[in-house]
Amino acid sequence: MSIPIEPFQHTLRATVSCCGVGLHSGRTVNLSIKPAPVNNGIRFFRTDISSKKHVQAHMDKVVDTRLATTLGNEDFQVSTTEHLLAALQGFGIDNANVELDSPEVPIMDGSAEPFFQLLKVTGKTRQNGLRRVLRITRPIYYRDGDKCLTISPYNGFKVTGEISFDDTIIKKQRFTFDLCADRFGDEIARARTFGYVEQVEELWANGLALGSSLANVIAIHWNRKSVLNEDGLRYHDEFIRHKVLDLLGDLALLGCPVLGHVEAYKAGHAQHFGLMQAIAASPSCWDIVAMKKNGTHAVLDKVAARSKSASSLLMPFFNYKPGAAVSAV
């Protein structure tokens, strides 16, 4: 069966760099994205500390999901990883080393667009290594109160997000997205993070969001009818598009491309991580397949791993809560 995923791994053609501020720390951050070898994955290195270790962009390295996704090891942490990881996934980068001199990825303009444009400038190069793909074979469900996510079989990678707010400007929004570089750049990358003015003020009072401003956050007016940003919205439904962007970035922590359709309702970082835990805890509902090139098409070559033997390829699900995942029968 032909599938819409490039079979070969890719990395950047050359190093790219940027400078910005951390959303919560307010500190200046210098960040570089460098080419990396086959099967390297995405790795984060801190240049402001003595440790030479790295943090792999993988779900078993998640240490916090409040306000943003934070990865860590015994030596250091890196937070607000989701926009950068979404850009890397949207551009089709499998292997890269990310170096930064701060515990936080710079927020830039609040979207993935600056990172995506950096990647477009340098381009990507095909590597001599085939991808492995996580193929969903049966539906998997995750629920947390009124927030829920489902991933089900699909010949591609599709995300459907839905949010519902009790205000005039957001109300109920729904957006569906099939992942490819062109659509990512046009429809998802520019969607910015958002918040209510009073929430931002509360975060400031608690020493958080010190780098936030109208240059990197959509600030929703107290009246819930408009935004304070003079340039308005980039999309009429920018709020749900940003939620889909966050979801794409978090799901990159599965560590490989996905064949499946994710549906998310009112979900945030904690629920995204919950779905990944549910996937890891349901090995009978997926397998990991290798890819090969067949003429102009990418096809599945063979099952590289399946069922319980493959769960270690995702994560040792230390924090999984029994009952969170319900598999279809």
Coordinates of N, CA and C in Angstrom, one line a residue, residues 84-316:
L84 N 9.1 24.3 18.4 CA 10.3 23.9 17.7 C 10.1 22.5 17.2
L85 N 9.6 21.6 18.0 CA 9.4 20.2 17.6 C 8.3 20.1 16.5
A86 N 7.3 21.0 16.6 CA 6.3 21.0 15.5 C 6.9 21.4 14.2
A87 N 7.7 22.4 14.2 CA 8.4 22.9 13.0 C 9.3 21.8 12.4
L88 N 10.0 21.2 13.2 CA 10.9 20.1 12.7 C 10.1 19.0 12.1
Q89 N 9.0 18.6 12.8 CA 8.1 17.6 12.2 C 7.4 18.0 11.0
G90 N 6.9 19.3 11.0 CA 6.3 19.8 9.8 C 7.1 19.9 8.6
F91 N 8.4 20.1 8.8 CA 9.4 20.2 7.7 C 10.0 18.9 7.3
G92 N 9.7 17.9 8.1 CA 10.2 16.5 7.8 C 11.6 16.2 8.2
I93 N 12.0 16.8 9.4 CA 13.4 16.6 9.9 C 13.3 15.4 10.9
D94 N 14.1 14.4 10.7 CA 14.1 13.3 11.7 C 15.3 13.4 12.7
N95 N 16.4 14.0 12.2 CA 17.6 14.0 13.0 C 18.2 15.4 13.1
A96 N 18.4 15.9 14.3 CA 19.0 17.2 14.5 C 19.4 17.3 16.0
N97 N 20.5 18.1 16.2 CA 20.9 18.5 17.5 C 20.6 19.9 17.8
V98 N 19.9 20.2 18.8 CA 19.5 21.5 19.2 C 20.4 22.0 20.4
E99 N 21.1 23.1 20.2 CA 21.9 23.7 21.3 C 21.3 25.0 21.7
L100 N 21.2 25.2 23.0 CA 20.7 26.5 23.5 C 21.3 26.8 24.8
D101 N 21.4 28.1 25.1 CA 22.1 28.5 26.3 C 21.2 29.0 27.4
S102 N 20.0 28.3 27.6 CA 19.0 28.6 28.5 C 18.2 27.4 28.8
P103 N 17.4 27.4 29.9 CA 16.5 26.2 30.1 C 15.2 26.3 29.4
E104 N 15.1 27.2 28.4 CA 13.8 27.4 27.7 C 14.1 27.7 26.3
V105 N 13.4 27.0 25.4 CA 13.4 27.4 24.0 C 12.8 28.7 23.8
P106 N 13.4 29.6 23.0 CA 12.8 31.0 22.8 C 11.4 30.9 22.2
I107 N 10.6 31.8 22.7 CA 9.2 31.8 22.2 C 9.0 32.4 20.8
M108 N 10.0 33.2 20.4 CA 10.0 33.9 19.1 C 8.7 34.7 19.0
D109 N 7.8 34.5 18.0 CA 6.6 35.3 17.9 C 5.4 34.5 18.4
G110 N 5.6 33.5 19.2 CA 4.5 32.7 19.7 C 4.0 31.6 18.9
S111 N 4.6 31.4 17.7 CA 4.2 30.4 16.8 C 5.4 29.5 16.4
A112 N 5.2 28.6 15.4 CA 6.4 27.8 14.9 C 6.9 28.4 13.6
E113 N 6.4 29.5 13.1 CA 6.8 30.1 11.9 C 8.3 30.5 11.8
P114 N 8.8 31.2 12.8 CA 10.3 31.5 12.7 C 11.2 30.3 12.6
F115 N 10.9 29.3 13.4 CA 11.7 28.0 13.2 C 11.5 27.4 11.9
F116 N 10.2 27.4 11.4 CA 10.0 26.8 10.1 C 10.7 27.5 9.0
Q117 N 10.7 28.8 9.1 CA 11.4 29.6 8.0 C 12.9 29.4 8.1
L118 N 13.5 29.2 9.3 CA 14.9 28.9 9.4 C 15.2 27.6 8.7
L119 N 14.3 26.6 8.9 CA 14.5 25.3 8.2 C 14.4 25.4 6.7
K120 N 13.5 26.2 6.2 CA 13.3 26.4 4.8 C 14.6 27.1 4.2
V121 N 15.2 28.0 4.9 CA 16.4 28.6 4.4 C 17.5 27.6 4.2
T122 N 17.7 26.7 5.1 CA 18.9 25.8 5.0 C 18.5 24.6 4.1
G123 N 17.2 24.2 4.2 CA 16.8 23.0 3.5 C 17.1 21.7 4.2
K124 N 16.7 20.6 3.6 CA 17.0 19.3 4.2 C 17.7 18.4 3.3
T125 N 18.3 17.4 3.8 CA 19.0 16.4 2.9 C 18.6 15.0 3.3
R126 N 18.4 14.2 2.3 CA 18.0 12.8 2.5 C 19.2 12.0 3.0
Q127 N 18.9 11.1 4.0 CA 20.0 10.3 4.6 C 19.8 8.9 4.2
N128 N 20.9 8.1 4.4 CA 20.9 6.7 4.0 C 20.4 5.8 5.1
G129 N 19.2 6.1 5.5 CA 18.5 5.3 6.5 C 17.0 5.4 6.3
L130 N 16.3 4.3 6.4 CA 14.9 4.3 6.3 C 14.2 4.6 7.6
R131 N 13.0 5.2 7.5 CA 12.2 5.5 8.7 C 11.5 4.3 9.2
R132 N 11.2 4.3 10.5 CA 10.3 3.4 11.1 C 9.0 4.2 11.4
V133 N 7.9 3.6 11.2 CA 6.6 4.3 11.4 C 5.8 3.6 12.4
L134 N 5.2 4.4 13.3 CA 4.2 3.8 14.2 C 2.8 3.8 13.5
R135 N 2.3 2.6 13.3 CA 1.1 2.4 12.6 C 0.0 2.0 13.6
I136 N -1.0 2.8 13.7 CA -2.2 2.5 14.5 C -3.1 1.5 13.8
T137 N -3.4 0.4 14.5 CA -4.2 -0.7 13.9 C -5.6 -0.8 14.5
R138 N -5.8 -0.2 15.7 CA -7.1 -0.2 16.4 C -7.1 1.1 17.2
P139 N -8.3 1.6 17.4 CA -8.5 2.9 18.1 C -8.0 2.8 19.6
I140 N -7.4 3.9 20.0 CA -7.0 4.0 21.4 C -7.6 5.3 22.0
Y141 N -8.1 5.3 23.2 CA -8.8 6.4 23.7 C -8.1 6.9 25.0
Y142 N -8.2 8.2 25.3 CA -7.7 8.7 26.5 C -8.7 9.8 27.0
R143 N -9.1 9.8 28.2 CA -10.0 10.8 28.8 C -9.5 11.3 30.1
D144 N -9.6 12.6 30.3 CA -9.2 13.3 31.5 C -10.3 14.3 31.8
G145 N -11.3 13.9 32.6 CA -12.5 14.8 32.8 C -13.3 15.0 31.5
D146 N -13.4 16.3 31.2 CA -14.2 16.6 29.9 C -13.2 16.7 28.8
K147 N -11.9 16.4 29.0 CA -10.9 16.5 27.9 C -10.7 15.1 27.4
C148 N -10.6 14.9 26.1 CA -10.4 13.5 25.6 C -9.7 13.6 24.3
L149 N -9.0 12.5 24.0 CA -8.3 12.3 22.7 C -8.5 10.8 22.2
T150 N -8.5 10.7 20.9 CA -8.6 9.4 20.3 C -7.6 9.3 19.2
I151 N -6.9 8.2 19.0 CA -6.1 7.9 17.8 C -6.6 6.6 17.2
S152 N -6.9 6.7 15.9 CA -7.5 5.5 15.2 C -6.7 5.3 13.8
P153 N -6.9 4.2 13.2 CA -6.2 3.8 12.0 C -6.5 4.9 10.9
Y154 N -5.4 5.2 10.1 CA -5.6 6.1 9.0 C -4.3 6.0 8.1
N155 N -4.5 6.1 6.8 CA -3.4 5.9 5.9 C -2.7 7.3 5.6
G156 N -2.1 7.8 6.7 CA -1.5 9.1 6.7 C -1.4 9.6 8.1
F157 N -1.2 10.9 8.3 CA -1.2 11.4 9.7 C -2.1 12.6 9.7
K158 N -3.2 12.5 10.3 CA -4.3 13.5 10.4 C -4.6 13.9 11.8
V159 N -4.8 15.2 12.0 CA -5.1 15.7 13.4 C -6.4 16.5 13.3
T160 N -7.3 16.2 14.1 CA -8.6 17.0 14.3 C -8.6 17.6 15.7
G161 N -8.7 18.9 15.8 CA -8.8 19.5 17.1 C -10.1 20.3 17.3
E162 N -10.6 20.3 18.5 CA -11.8 21.0 18.8 C -11.7 21.7 20.2
I163 N -12.1 22.9 20.3 CA -12.1 23.6 21.6 C -13.4 24.3 21.8
S164 N -13.8 24.5 23.0 CA -15.0 25.2 23.3 C -14.8 26.1 24.5
F165 N -15.0 27.5 24.2 CA -14.8 28.5 25.3 C -16.1 29.3 25.4
D166 N -16.4 29.7 26.7 CA -17.6 30.5 26.9 C -17.3 31.9 26.8
D167 N -17.0 32.3 25.5 CA -16.7 33.7 25.3 C -17.1 34.0 23.8
T168 N -17.1 35.3 23.4 CA -17.5 35.7 22.1 C -16.5 35.4 21.0
I169 N -15.2 35.6 21.3 CA -14.2 35.6 20.3 C -13.8 34.2 19.9
I170 N -13.7 33.3 20.8 CA -13.3 31.9 20.5 C -14.5 31.0 20.2
K171 N -15.4 31.0 21.2 CA -16.6 30.1 21.1 C -16.1 28.6 20.9
K172 N -16.8 28.0 19.9 CA -16.4 26.6 19.5 C -15.7 26.6 18.2
Q173 N -14.5 26.1 18.2 CA -13.7 26.0 16.9 C -13.2 24.6 16.7
R174 N -13.2 24.2 15.4 CA -12.8 22.8 15.0 C -11.9 23.0 13.8
F175 N -10.8 22.2 13.7 CA -9.9 22.3 12.6 C -9.3 20.9 12.4
T176 N -9.2 20.5 11.1 CA -8.6 19.2 10.7 C -7.4 19.5 9.8
F177 N -6.4 18.7 10.0 CA -5.1 18.9 9.3 C -4.5 17.6 8.9
D178 N -4.1 17.5 7.6 CA -3.3 16.3 7.2 C -1.9 16.8 7.0
L179 N -0.9 16.2 7.7 CA 0.4 16.7 7.8 C 1.2 16.6 6.5
C180 N 1.6 17.7 5.9 CA 2.6 17.8 4.9 C 3.3 19.1 5.0
A181 N 4.5 19.3 4.5 CA 5.3 20.5 4.7 C 4.5 21.7 4.1
D182 N 3.9 21.6 2.9 CA 3.3 22.8 2.3 C 2.1 23.2 3.2
R183 N 1.3 22.3 3.6 CA 0.1 22.7 4.4 C 0.5 23.2 5.8
F184 N 1.6 22.6 6.4 CA 2.0 23.0 7.7 C 2.4 24.5 7.6
G185 N 3.2 24.9 6.6 CA 3.7 26.2 6.5 C 2.5 27.2 6.3
D186 N 1.5 26.8 5.5 CA 0.4 27.7 5.1 C -0.7 27.8 6.2
E187 N -0.9 26.6 6.9 CA -2.1 26.5 7.7 C -1.9 26.4 9.2
I188 N -0.7 26.1 9.6 CA -0.5 25.8 11.0 C 0.6 26.6 11.6
A189 N 1.7 26.7 10.9 CA 3.0 27.3 11.5 C 2.8 28.7 12.1
R190 N 2.0 29.5 11.5 CA 1.9 30.9 11.9 C 0.9 31.1 13.1
A191 N 0.2 30.1 13.5 CA -0.8 30.2 14.6 C 0.0 30.4 16.0
R192 N -0.4 31.5 16.7 CA 0.3 31.9 17.9 C -0.4 31.4 19.2
T193 N 0.4 31.3 20.2 CA -0.1 31.0 21.5 C -1.0 32.2 22.0
F194 N -2.0 31.9 22.9 CA -2.9 32.9 23.3 C -3.3 32.8 24.8
G195 N -3.8 33.8 25.3 CA -4.2 33.8 26.7 C -5.1 35.0 27.1
Y196 N -5.8 34.9 28.1 CA -6.6 36.0 28.6 C -5.7 37.0 29.4
V197 N -6.0 38.3 29.2 CA -5.2 39.3 29.9 C -5.0 39.1 31.3
E198 N -6.1 38.8 32.0 CA -6.0 38.6 33.5 C -5.2 37.4 33.8
Q199 N -5.2 36.3 33.0 CA -4.3 35.2 33.2 C -2.8 35.5 33.1
V200 N -2.5 36.3 32.1 CA -1.1 36.8 31.9 C -0.7 37.6 33.1
E201 N -1.6 38.5 33.6 CA -1.2 39.3 34.8 C -1.0 38.5 36.0
E202 N -1.8 37.4 36.2 CA -1.6 36.5 37.3 C -0.3 35.8 37.2
L203 N 0.1 35.4 36.0 CA 1.4 34.7 35.8 C 2.5 35.7 36.1
W204 N 2.4 36.9 35.7 CA 3.5 37.9 36.0 C 3.6 38.0 37.5
A205 N 2.5 38.1 38.2 CA 2.6 38.2 39.7 C 3.3 37.1 40.3
N206 N 3.3 35.9 39.7 CA 3.9 34.7 40.2 C 5.3 34.4 39.6
G207 N 5.8 35.4 38.9 CA 7.2 35.3 38.4 C 7.2 34.5 37.1
L208 N 6.1 34.3 36.4 CA 6.1 33.5 35.2 C 5.7 34.4 34.0
A209 N 5.8 33.9 32.8 CA 5.5 34.6 31.6 C 6.2 36.0 31.5
L210 N 7.4 36.0 32.1 CA 8.1 37.3 32.1 C 8.6 37.8 30.7
G211 N 8.6 36.9 29.8 CA 9.0 37.2 28.4 C 7.8 37.5 27.5
S212 N 6.6 37.4 28.0 CA 5.4 37.5 27.2 C 5.1 39.0 26.9
S213 N 4.6 39.2 25.7 CA 4.2 40.5 25.2 C 3.3 40.4 24.0
L214 N 2.8 41.5 23.6 CA 1.9 41.4 22.4 C 2.7 41.0 21.1
A215 N 4.0 40.9 21.2 CA 4.8 40.5 20.1 C 4.9 39.0 20.0
N216 N 4.4 38.3 21.1 CA 4.5 36.8 21.0 C 3.3 36.1 21.6
V217 N 2.3 36.8 22.0 CA 1.1 36.2 22.6 C -0.1 36.9 22.0
I218 N -1.2 36.2 21.7 CA -2.5 36.8 21.4 C -3.1 37.1 22.8
A219 N -3.3 38.3 23.1 CA -3.9 38.7 24.4 C -5.4 39.0 24.2
I220 N -6.3 38.2 24.8 CA -7.7 38.3 24.7 C -8.2 39.3 25.7
H221 N -8.9 40.3 25.1 CA -9.4 41.4 25.9 C -10.3 41.0 27.1
W222 N -10.4 41.8 28.1 CA -11.3 41.5 29.2 C -12.7 41.3 28.8
N223 N -13.2 41.9 27.8 CA -14.6 41.8 27.4 C -14.8 40.5 26.6
R224 N -13.8 39.7 26.3 CA -13.9 38.5 25.6 C -14.4 38.6 24.2
K225 N -14.4 39.8 23.6 CA -14.9 40.0 22.3 C -13.9 40.4 21.3
S226 N -12.6 40.7 21.7 CA -11.6 41.1 20.8 C -10.2 40.8 21.4
V227 N -9.2 41.1 20.6 CA -7.8 40.9 21.1 C -7.1 42.2 21.2
L228 N -6.1 42.3 22.0 CA -5.4 43.6 22.2 C -4.3 43.8 21.1
N229 N -4.0 42.8 20.4 CA -2.9 42.9 19.4 C -3.4 43.7 18.2
E230 N -2.7 44.8 17.9 CA -3.1 45.7 16.8 C -3.3 45.0 15.5
D231 N -2.5 44.0 15.2 CA -2.5 43.3 13.9 C -3.6 42.3 13.9
G232 N -4.4 42.1 14.9 CA -5.5 41.2 15.0 C -5.0 39.7 14.9
L233 N -5.9 38.9 14.3 CA -5.6 37.5 14.1 C -5.0 37.1 12.8
R234 N -4.2 36.1 12.7 CA -3.6 35.7 11.5 C -4.5 34.7 10.7
Y235 N -5.4 34.0 11.4 CA -6.4 33.2 10.9 C -7.7 33.5 11.7
H236 N -8.8 33.3 11.0 CA -10.1 33.6 11.8 C -10.2 32.6 12.9
D237 N -9.6 31.4 12.8 CA -9.7 30.4 13.8 C -8.3 30.1 14.3
E238 N -7.5 31.1 14.6 CA -6.1 30.9 15.0 C -6.0 30.2 16.3
F239 N -7.0 30.2 17.2 CA -6.9 29.6 18.5 C -6.8 28.1 18.3
I240 N -7.7 27.5 17.6 CA -7.7 26.0 17.4 C -6.5 25.6 16.6
R241 N -6.1 26.4 15.6 CA -4.9 26.1 14.8 C -3.7 26.0 15.7
H242 N -3.6 26.9 16.7 CA -2.4 26.8 17.6 C -2.5 25.6 18.5
K243 N -3.7 25.2 18.9 CA -3.9 24.0 19.7 C -3.4 22.8 18.9
V244 N -3.7 22.7 17.6 CA -3.3 21.7 16.7 C -1.7 21.7 16.6
L245 N -1.2 22.9 16.5 CA 0.3 23.1 16.4 C 0.9 22.5 17.7
D246 N 0.4 22.8 18.9 CA 0.9 22.2 20.1 C 0.9 20.7 20.1
L247 N -0.3 20.2 19.6 CA -0.4 18.7 19.6 C 0.6 18.1 18.7
L248 N 0.8 18.7 17.5 CA 1.8 18.1 16.6 C 3.2 18.1 17.3
G249 N 3.5 19.2 17.9 CA 4.8 19.3 18.6 C 5.0 18.3 19.7
D250 N 3.9 18.1 20.5 CA 4.0 17.1 21.6 C 4.1 15.7 21.0
L251 N 3.3 15.4 20.0 CA 3.3 14.0 19.5 C 4.6 13.6 18.8
A252 N 5.4 14.6 18.5 CA 6.7 14.3 17.9 C 7.6 13.6 18.9
L253 N 7.2 13.6 20.2 CA 7.9 12.9 21.3 C 7.7 11.4 21.2
L254 N 6.8 10.9 20.3 CA 6.7 9.5 20.1 C 7.9 9.0 19.4
G255 N 8.7 9.9 18.8 CA 10.0 9.5 18.2 C 10.0 9.0 16.8
C256 N 8.9 8.9 16.1 CA 8.9 8.5 14.8 C 7.6 8.9 14.1
P257 N 7.5 8.9 12.8 CA 6.3 9.3 12.1 C 5.1 8.4 12.5
V258 N 3.9 8.9 12.4 CA 2.7 8.1 12.8 C 1.8 8.0 11.6
L259 N 1.2 6.8 11.5 CA 0.1 6.6 10.6 C -1.1 6.4 11.5
G260 N -2.0 7.5 11.5 CA -3.1 7.5 12.4 C -3.8 8.8 12.3
H261 N -5.1 8.8 12.8 CA -5.9 10.0 12.9 C -6.1 10.3 14.4
V262 N -5.6 11.5 14.8 CA -5.7 11.9 16.2 C -6.9 12.9 16.3
E263 N -7.8 12.7 17.2 CA -8.9 13.6 17.4 C -8.8 14.1 18.9
A264 N -8.8 15.4 19.1 CA -8.6 16.0 20.4 C -9.7 17.0 20.7
Y265 N -10.2 16.8 21.9 CA -11.3 17.8 22.4 C -10.8 18.4 23.7
K266 N -10.7 19.7 23.6 CA -10.3 20.6 24.8 C -9.0 20.1 25.4
A267 N -8.1 19.5 24.6 CA -6.9 18.9 25.2 C -5.7 19.9 25.3
G268 N -4.9 19.7 26.3 CA -3.7 20.5 26.5 C -2.5 19.6 26.6
H269 N -1.3 20.1 27.0 CA -0.1 19.4 27.1 C -0.2 18.1 27.9
A270 N -0.9 18.2 29.1 CA -1.0 17.1 30.0 C -1.8 16.0 29.3
Q271 N -2.8 16.3 28.6 CA -3.6 15.3 27.9 C -2.9 14.7 26.7
H272 N -2.1 15.5 26.0 CA -1.3 15.0 24.9 C -0.4 13.9 25.4
F273 N 0.3 14.2 26.6 CA 1.1 13.2 27.2 C 0.4 12.0 27.6
G274 N -0.9 12.2 28.1 CA -1.7 11.1 28.5 C -2.0 10.2 27.3
L275 N -2.3 10.7 26.2 CA -2.5 9.9 25.0 C -1.3 9.1 24.6
M276 N -0.1 9.7 24.7 CA 1.1 9.0 24.4 C 1.3 7.8 25.4
Q277 N 1.0 8.1 26.6 CA 1.1 7.0 27.6 C 0.1 5.9 27.3
A278 N -1.1 6.3 26.9 CA -2.1 5.3 26.5 C -1.7 4.5 25.3
I279 N -1.1 5.1 24.4 CA -0.6 4.4 23.2 C 0.5 3.3 23.7
A280 N 1.4 3.8 24.5 CA 2.5 2.8 25.0 C 1.9 1.7 25.7
A281 N 0.8 1.9 26.4 CA 0.2 0.9 27.2 C -0.8 0.0 26.5
S282 N -0.9 0.2 25.2 CA -1.9 -0.5 24.3 C -1.2 -1.1 23.1
P283 N -0.1 -2.0 23.3 CA 0.7 -2.5 22.2 C -0.1 -3.4 21.2
S284 N -1.2 -3.9 21.6 CA -2.0 -4.7 20.7 C -2.7 -3.8 19.7
C285 N -2.7 -2.5 19.8 CA -3.4 -1.6 18.9 C -2.5 -0.9 17.9
W286 N -1.2 -1.3 17.8 CA -0.3 -0.7 16.9 C 0.9 -1.6 16.6
D287 N 1.6 -1.3 15.6 CA 2.9 -1.9 15.3 C 3.8 -0.9 14.7
I288 N 5.1 -1.2 14.7 CA 6.1 -0.4 14.1 C 6.6 -1.0 12.8
V289 N 6.5 -0.3 11.7 CA 6.8 -0.9 10.4 C 8.0 -0.1 9.8
A290 N 8.8 -0.8 9.0 CA 9.9 -0.2 8.3 C 9.3 0.2 6.9
M291 N 10.0 1.2 6.3 CA 9.5 1.7 5.0 C 10.6 1.4 3.9
K292 N 10.1 1.4 2.7 CA 11.0 1.3 1.5 C 10.4 2.1 0.4
K293 N 11.3 2.4 -0.6 CA 10.9 3.1 -1.8 C 10.5 2.1 -2.9
N294 N 9.3 2.3 -3.5 CA 8.8 1.5 -4.6 C 8.4 2.4 -5.7
G295 N 9.4 2.6 -6.6 CA 9.2 3.6 -7.7 C 9.1 5.0 -7.1
T296 N 8.0 5.6 -7.4 CA 7.8 7.0 -6.9 C 7.0 7.0 -5.6
H297 N 6.7 5.8 -5.0 CA 5.9 5.7 -3.9 C 6.6 5.2 -2.7
A298 N 6.2 5.6 -1.5 CA 6.7 5.0 -0.2 C 5.7 3.9 0.2
V299 N 6.2 2.7 0.5 CA 5.4 1.6 0.9 C 6.0 1.0 2.2
L300 N 5.1 0.3 2.9 CA 5.5 -0.4 4.1 C 6.2 -1.7 3.7
D301 N 7.4 -1.9 4.3 CA 8.3 -3.0 3.9 C 7.9 -4.2 4.7
K302 N 8.0 -4.1 6.0 CA 7.9 -5.3 6.9 C 7.6 -4.8 8.3
V303 N 7.1 -5.6 9.1 CA 6.8 -5.3 10.5 C 8.2 -5.3 11.2
A304 N 8.6 -4.2 11.7 CA 9.9 -4.2 12.4 C 9.7 -4.6 13.9
A305 N 8.5 -4.3 14.4 CA 8.2 -4.7 15.7 C 6.7 -4.7 15.9
R306 N 6.2 -5.5 16.7 CA 4.7 -5.5 16.9 C 4.4 -6.0 18.3
S307 N 3.2 -5.6 18.7 CA 2.6 -6.1 20.0 C 3.5 -5.7 21.2
K308 N 3.5 -6.6 22.2 CA 4.2 -6.2 23.4 C 5.7 -6.0 23.3
S309 N 6.3 -6.7 22.4 CA 7.7 -6.6 22.2 C 8.2 -5.2 21.7
A310 N 7.2 -4.4 21.2 CA 7.5 -3.1 20.7 C 7.3 -2.0 21.7
S311 N 6.7 -2.2 22.8 CA 6.4 -1.1 23.7 C 7.6 -0.4 24.2
S312 N 8.7 -1.1 24.4 CA 9.9 -0.5 24.8 C 10.5 0.5 23.8
L313 N 10.1 0.4 22.5 CA 10.5 1.3 21.5 C 9.9 2.6 21.7
L314 N 8.7 2.7 22.4 CA 8.1 3.9 22.7 C 8.5 4.5 24.0
M315 N 8.2 3.8 25.1 CA 8.6 4.3 26.4 C 8.3 3.3 27.5
P316 N 9.1 3.3 28.6 CA 8.7 2.6 29.8 C 7.7 3.5 30.5

